[in-house]
Amino acid sequence: MQDEHISSAFDRDLETVQAMIMKMGGMVEEAILNAALSLETGDEELAEQVRAGDKAIDALEEQIDQATARIIALRAPTAIDLRVILTVMKIASNLERIGDYAKNMAKRTTVLAQMTPINGAAASLRRMARETERMLRDALDAYIQRDDKLALEVIARDHDVDQMYNALFREFLTFMMEDPRNITPCMHLHFIAKNVERMGDHVTNIAEQVVYLVTGAVPEDSRPKSDTTSVDPEASQVE
């Protein structure tokens, strides 16, 4: 009877934490889309909302960390249950990082609004961000549904985001060579593109955690990176 009580309490605690994860995921999805929209439209007020909203994302991650630590301390989870808790913690960490990258994107809106626009760049970045947001939505759905096949599809789609990044990188180089006045805005735009590419990597991390949760093993093959620009993947520092 006591074991049933402990199991029931664990299930309630886990449901609470999973609800927090989905709330955090929704906030991050909105941050991605709004950061990209503010860039394309030059909406500095929307960009400021993204920057301010990052504090709420950070606070929610801290709440999730505290809740998972409490579960481990009080519920003595089994090996399988512990795997669920560790997955939650890693998903929250990756979501927080994605939120930071969205905030960094929003910080560039004000700067770029004062510069000559680079034709088509903002729209291309928004398409790239939208694909990353869709990947994140599917990765979170895969977690809730315990769907490792959907998670593997998300992992494969990171290749598309990398290809978008590579195409933008080449475009920015062309613009900079054509006119030195394009160098500064293109450097800012490249920073944003790299941030979105890194978002895709963190979404992929979430999907890999789902595969591990469902199957007990990480995906066998390391995902191939299609970033051919030789830029350090940690070059876009999260502020």
C-alpha positions as a LaTeX table, in Angstrom:
\begin{tabular}{lrrr}
\hline
Residue & $x$ (\AA) & $y$ (\AA) & $z$ (\AA) \\
\hline
Met1 & 0.00 & 0.00 & 0.00 \\
Gln2 & 2.86 & 2.33 & 0.84 \\
Asp3 & 4.54 & 1.58 & $-2.51$ \\
Glu4 & 1.30 & 2.50 & $-4.30$ \\
His5 & 1.14 & 5.75 & $-2.37$ \\
Ile6 & 4.74 & 6.60 & $-3.30$ \\
Ser7 & 4.07 & 5.74 & $-6.96$ \\
Ser8 & 0.95 & 7.90 & $-7.01$ \\
Ala9 & 2.83 & 10.82 & $-5.45$ \\
Phe10 & 5.65 & 10.42 & $-7.98$ \\
Asp11 & 3.17 & 10.42 & $-10.87$ \\
Arg12 & 1.57 & 13.63 & $-9.60$ \\
Asp13 & 4.96 & 15.30 & $-9.18$ \\
Leu14 & 6.02 & 14.20 & $-12.65$ \\
Glu15 & 2.81 & 15.51 & $-14.21$ \\
Thr16 & 3.47 & 18.88 & $-12.60$ \\
Val17 & 7.03 & 19.01 & $-13.93$ \\
Gln18 & 5.94 & 17.93 & $-17.41$ \\
Ala19 & 3.34 & 20.70 & $-17.45$ \\
Met20 & 6.11 & 23.15 & $-16.58$ \\
Ile21 & 8.26 & 21.79 & $-19.42$ \\
Met22 & 5.46 & 22.27 & $-21.94$ \\
Lys23 & 4.81 & 25.79 & $-20.66$ \\
Met24 & 8.50 & 26.60 & $-20.99$ \\
Gly25 & 8.55 & 25.08 & $-24.47$ \\
Gly26 & 5.63 & 27.26 & $-25.53$ \\
Met27 & 7.38 & 30.36 & $-24.22$ \\
Val28 & 10.55 & 29.48 & $-26.13$ \\
Glu29 & 8.64 & 28.79 & $-29.34$ \\
Glu30 & 7.00 & 32.21 & $-29.06$ \\
Ala31 & 10.37 & 33.85 & $-28.38$ \\
Ile32 & 11.86 & 32.33 & $-31.55$ \\
Leu33 & 9.01 & 33.50 & $-33.76$ \\
Asn34 & 8.79 & 36.96 & $-32.21$ \\
Ala35 & 12.55 & 37.53 & $-32.40$ \\
Ala36 & 12.50 & 36.67 & $-36.12$ \\
Leu37 & 9.39 & 38.79 & $-36.73$ \\
Ser38 & 10.87 & 41.79 & $-34.92$ \\
Leu39 & 13.97 & 41.52 & $-37.11$ \\
Glu40 & 11.99 & 41.36 & $-40.34$ \\
Thr41 & 9.64 & 44.22 & $-39.43$ \\
Gly42 & 12.07 & 46.33 & $-37.41$ \\
Asp43 & 9.66 & 46.19 & $-34.47$ \\
Glu44 & 11.87 & 47.29 & $-31.59$ \\
Glu45 & 9.04 & 47.05 & $-29.07$ \\
Leu46 & 8.48 & 43.38 & $-29.93$ \\
Ala47 & 12.23 & 42.78 & $-29.70$ \\
Glu48 & 12.22 & 44.28 & $-26.21$ \\
Gln49 & 9.37 & 41.93 & $-25.24$ \\
Val50 & 11.52 & 38.97 & $-26.30$ \\
Arg51 & 14.44 & 40.23 & $-24.26$ \\
Ala52 & 12.29 & 40.84 & $-21.19$ \\
Gly53 & 10.54 & 37.48 & $-21.58$ \\
Asp54 & 13.83 & 35.61 & $-21.34$ \\
Lys55 & 13.85 & 36.26 & $-17.58$ \\
Ala56 & 10.62 & 34.30 & $-17.23$ \\
Ile57 & 12.10 & 31.41 & $-19.21$ \\
Asp58 & 15.16 & 31.38 & $-16.96$ \\
Ala59 & 12.98 & 31.48 & $-13.85$ \\
Leu60 & 10.93 & 28.53 & $-15.08$ \\
Glu61 & 14.05 & 26.47 & $-15.71$ \\
Glu62 & 15.10 & 27.13 & $-12.13$ \\
Gln63 & 11.70 & 26.01 & $-10.88$ \\
Ile64 & 12.00 & 22.80 & $-12.91$ \\
Asp65 & 15.47 & 22.14 & $-11.49$ \\
Gln66 & 14.17 & 22.61 & $-7.95$ \\
Ala67 & 11.14 & 20.40 & $-8.59$ \\
Thr68 & 13.20 & 17.57 & $-10.10$ \\
Ala69 & 15.71 & 17.74 & $-7.25$ \\
Arg70 & 12.83 & 17.48 & $-4.79$ \\
Ile71 & 11.43 & 14.43 & $-6.58$ \\
Ile72 & 14.79 & 12.69 & $-6.48$ \\
Ala73 & 15.22 & 13.50 & $-2.78$ \\
Leu74 & 11.73 & 12.54 & $-1.63$ \\
Arg75 & 10.48 & 9.84 & $-4.02$ \\
Ala76 & 13.57 & 7.61 & $-4.43$ \\
Pro77 & 12.74 & 6.97 & $-8.10$ \\
Thr78 & 13.54 & 3.68 & $-9.79$ \\
Ala79 & 16.09 & 3.54 & $-12.61$ \\
Ile80 & 13.39 & 4.03 & $-15.27$ \\
Asp81 & 11.77 & 6.88 & $-13.39$ \\
Leu82 & 15.15 & 8.48 & $-12.83$ \\
Arg83 & 15.71 & 8.40 & $-16.59$ \\
Val84 & 12.52 & 10.41 & $-17.02$ \\
Ile85 & 13.64 & 12.98 & $-14.46$ \\
Leu86 & 17.09 & 13.37 & $-16.01$ \\
Thr87 & 15.48 & 13.79 & $-19.43$ \\
Val88 & 13.27 & 16.56 & $-18.06$ \\
Met89 & 16.29 & 18.35 & $-16.62$ \\
Lys90 & 18.20 & 18.14 & $-19.91$ \\
Ile91 & 15.22 & 19.31 & $-21.95$ \\
Ala92 & 14.80 & 22.30 & $-19.64$ \\
Ser93 & 18.49 & 23.16 & $-19.98$ \\
Asn94 & 18.31 & 23.04 & $-23.78$ \\
Leu95 & 15.14 & 25.14 & $-23.79$ \\
Glu96 & 16.86 & 27.76 & $-21.66$ \\
Arg97 & 19.76 & 27.91 & $-24.12$ \\
Ile98 & 17.40 & 28.29 & $-27.07$ \\
Gly99 & 15.69 & 31.13 & $-25.24$ \\
Asp100 & 19.05 & 32.83 & $-24.79$ \\
Tyr101 & 19.71 & 32.63 & $-28.52$ \\
Ala102 & 16.28 & 34.15 & $-29.23$ \\
Lys103 & 17.12 & 36.98 & $-26.84$ \\
Asn104 & 20.42 & 37.55 & $-28.66$ \\
Met105 & 18.54 & 37.75 & $-31.96$ \\
Ala106 & 16.22 & 40.37 & $-30.51$ \\
Lys107 & 19.15 & 42.45 & $-29.31$ \\
Arg108 & 20.27 & 42.90 & $-32.92$ \\
Thr109 & 16.94 & 44.33 & $-34.09$ \\
Thr110 & 17.63 & 47.82 & $-32.75$ \\
Val111 & 21.13 & 47.87 & $-34.22$ \\
Leu112 & 20.06 & 46.65 & $-37.65$ \\
Ala113 & 17.12 & 49.06 & $-37.75$ \\
Gln114 & 19.66 & 51.89 & $-38.03$ \\
Met115 & 21.46 & 50.30 & $-40.99$ \\
Thr116 & 20.79 & 49.85 & $-44.67$ \\
Pro117 & 18.81 & 46.61 & $-44.99$ \\
Ile118 & 20.31 & 43.64 & $-46.81$ \\
Asn119 & 17.81 & 42.58 & $-49.44$ \\
Gly120 & 15.92 & 39.41 & $-48.48$ \\
Ala121 & 18.09 & 38.57 & $-45.47$ \\
Ala122 & 15.51 & 39.17 & $-42.74$ \\
Ala123 & 12.86 & 37.13 & $-44.56$ \\
Ser124 & 15.31 & 34.26 & $-45.05$ \\
Leu125 & 16.25 & 34.34 & $-41.37$ \\
Arg126 & 12.59 & 34.28 & $-40.41$ \\
Arg127 & 12.01 & 31.17 & $-42.58$ \\
Met128 & 15.00 & 29.52 & $-40.92$ \\
Ala129 & 13.70 & 30.45 & $-37.46$ \\
Arg130 & 10.22 & 29.19 & $-38.33$ \\
Glu131 & 11.61 & 25.79 & $-39.34$ \\
Thr132 & 13.56 & 25.62 & $-36.08$ \\
Glu133 & 10.39 & 26.46 & $-34.11$ \\
Arg134 & 8.51 & 23.69 & $-35.91$ \\
Met135 & 11.29 & 21.26 & $-35.05$ \\
Leu136 & 11.05 & 22.28 & $-31.41$ \\
Arg137 & 7.28 & 21.84 & $-31.38$ \\
Asp138 & 7.64 & 18.33 & $-32.83$ \\
Ala139 & 10.44 & 17.43 & $-30.42$ \\
Leu140 & 8.25 & 18.40 & $-27.46$ \\
Asp141 & 5.32 & 16.46 & $-28.94$ \\
Ala142 & 7.63 & 13.47 & $-29.31$ \\
Tyr143 & 8.53 & 13.77 & $-25.63$ \\
Ile144 & 4.92 & 13.90 & $-24.44$ \\
Gln145 & 3.88 & 11.06 & $-26.77$ \\
Arg146 & 7.08 & 9.07 & $-26.11$ \\
Asp147 & 7.44 & 8.87 & $-29.90$ \\
Asp148 & 11.03 & 8.00 & $-30.77$ \\
Lys149 & 10.25 & 7.87 & $-34.52$ \\
Leu150 & 9.08 & 11.49 & $-34.50$ \\
Ala151 & 12.17 & 12.41 & $-32.49$ \\
Leu152 & 14.40 & 10.78 & $-35.10$ \\
Glu153 & 12.63 & 12.75 & $-37.83$ \\
Val154 & 13.40 & 15.96 & $-35.93$ \\
Ile155 & 17.06 & 14.97 & $-35.71$ \\
Ala156 & 17.17 & 14.42 & $-39.49$ \\
Arg157 & 15.61 & 17.84 & $-40.14$ \\
Asp158 & 18.52 & 19.62 & $-38.50$ \\
His159 & 20.29 & 19.05 & $-41.82$ \\
Asp160 & 17.78 & 21.40 & $-43.49$ \\
Val161 & 18.50 & 24.16 & $-40.97$ \\
Asp162 & 22.24 & 23.71 & $-41.54$ \\
Gln163 & 21.70 & 24.02 & $-45.29$ \\
Met164 & 19.74 & 27.23 & $-44.81$ \\
Tyr165 & 22.57 & 28.59 & $-42.68$ \\
Asn166 & 25.20 & 27.68 & $-45.28$ \\
Ala167 & 23.21 & 29.40 & $-48.03$ \\
Leu168 & 22.85 & 32.56 & $-45.94$ \\
Phe169 & 26.54 & 32.54 & $-45.08$ \\
Arg170 & 27.44 & 32.49 & $-48.77$ \\
Glu171 & 24.95 & 35.28 & $-49.50$ \\
Phe172 & 26.41 & 37.46 & $-46.77$ \\
Leu173 & 29.93 & 36.94 & $-48.15$ \\
Thr174 & 28.72 & 37.99 & $-51.60$ \\
Phe175 & 27.08 & 41.14 & $-50.25$ \\
Met176 & 30.21 & 42.07 & $-48.31$ \\
Met177 & 32.45 & 41.63 & $-51.36$ \\
Glu178 & 30.12 & 43.69 & $-53.53$ \\
Asp179 & 30.04 & 46.68 & $-51.20$ \\
Pro180 & 32.17 & 47.35 & $-48.08$ \\
Arg181 & 29.24 & 49.24 & $-46.57$ \\
Asn182 & 27.45 & 45.89 & $-46.28$ \\
Ile183 & 30.12 & 44.42 & $-44.03$ \\
Thr184 & 28.76 & 45.64 & $-40.69$ \\
Pro185 & 25.09 & 44.71 & $-41.26$ \\
Cys186 & 26.12 & 41.37 & $-42.73$ \\
Met187 & 28.25 & 40.62 & $-39.69$ \\
His188 & 25.22 & 41.24 & $-37.46$ \\
Leu189 & 23.02 & 39.13 & $-39.72$ \\
His190 & 25.55 & 36.32 & $-39.72$ \\
Phe191 & 25.59 & 36.40 & $-35.93$ \\
Ile192 & 21.81 & 35.96 & $-35.98$ \\
Ala193 & 21.96 & 33.13 & $-38.54$ \\
Lys194 & 24.52 & 31.33 & $-36.41$ \\
Asn195 & 22.28 & 31.73 & $-33.37$ \\
Val196 & 19.39 & 30.12 & $-35.23$ \\
Glu197 & 21.65 & 27.30 & $-36.39$ \\
Arg198 & 22.66 & 26.70 & $-32.79$ \\
Met199 & 18.99 & 26.66 & $-31.78$ \\
Gly200 & 18.56 & 23.78 & $-34.20$ \\
Asp201 & 21.39 & 21.93 & $-32.51$ \\
His202 & 19.75 & 22.32 & $-29.10$ \\
Val203 & 16.41 & 21.17 & $-30.51$ \\
Thr204 & 18.24 & 18.13 & $-31.83$ \\
Asn205 & 19.65 & 17.54 & $-28.35$ \\
Ile206 & 16.09 & 17.48 & $-27.02$ \\
Ala207 & 15.04 & 14.98 & $-29.69$ \\
Glu208 & 18.04 & 12.77 & $-28.85$ \\
Gln209 & 16.98 & 12.82 & $-25.21$ \\
Val210 & 13.53 & 11.61 & $-26.26$ \\
Val211 & 15.08 & 8.70 & $-28.16$ \\
Tyr212 & 17.13 & 7.85 & $-25.08$ \\
Leu213 & 14.07 & 8.07 & $-22.84$ \\
Val214 & 12.01 & 5.74 & $-25.03$ \\
Thr215 & 14.67 & 3.23 & $-26.07$ \\
Gly216 & 17.27 & 3.48 & $-23.31$ \\
Ala217 & 19.99 & 4.25 & $-25.86$ \\
Val218 & 21.19 & 7.37 & $-27.65$ \\
Pro219 & 20.87 & 7.36 & $-31.46$ \\
Glu220 & 23.57 & 5.09 & $-32.88$ \\
Asp221 & 24.92 & 7.42 & $-35.53$ \\
Ser222 & 26.22 & 10.86 & $-34.65$ \\
Arg223 & 24.17 & 13.35 & $-36.60$ \\
Pro224 & 26.17 & 14.75 & $-39.54$ \\
Lys225 & 26.75 & 18.48 & $-39.44$ \\
Ser226 & 26.15 & 20.33 & $-42.67$ \\
Asp227 & 27.74 & 23.58 & $-41.51$ \\
Thr228 & 30.51 & 23.97 & $-44.07$ \\
Thr229 & 31.55 & 27.48 & $-43.04$ \\
Ser230 & 34.26 & 26.37 & $-40.59$ \\
Val231 & 32.85 & 28.74 & $-37.99$ \\
Asp232 & 33.36 & 27.61 & $-34.41$ \\
Pro233 & 29.92 & 26.29 & $-33.29$ \\
Glu234 & 30.37 & 28.14 & $-30.01$ \\
Ala235 & 31.41 & 31.39 & $-31.72$ \\
Ser236 & 27.97 & 32.92 & $-31.20$ \\
Gln237 & 28.27 & 33.35 & $-27.49$ \\
Val238 & 25.09 & 33.40 & $-25.47$ \\
Glu239 & 24.95 & 36.55 & $-23.42$ \\
\hline
\end{tabular}
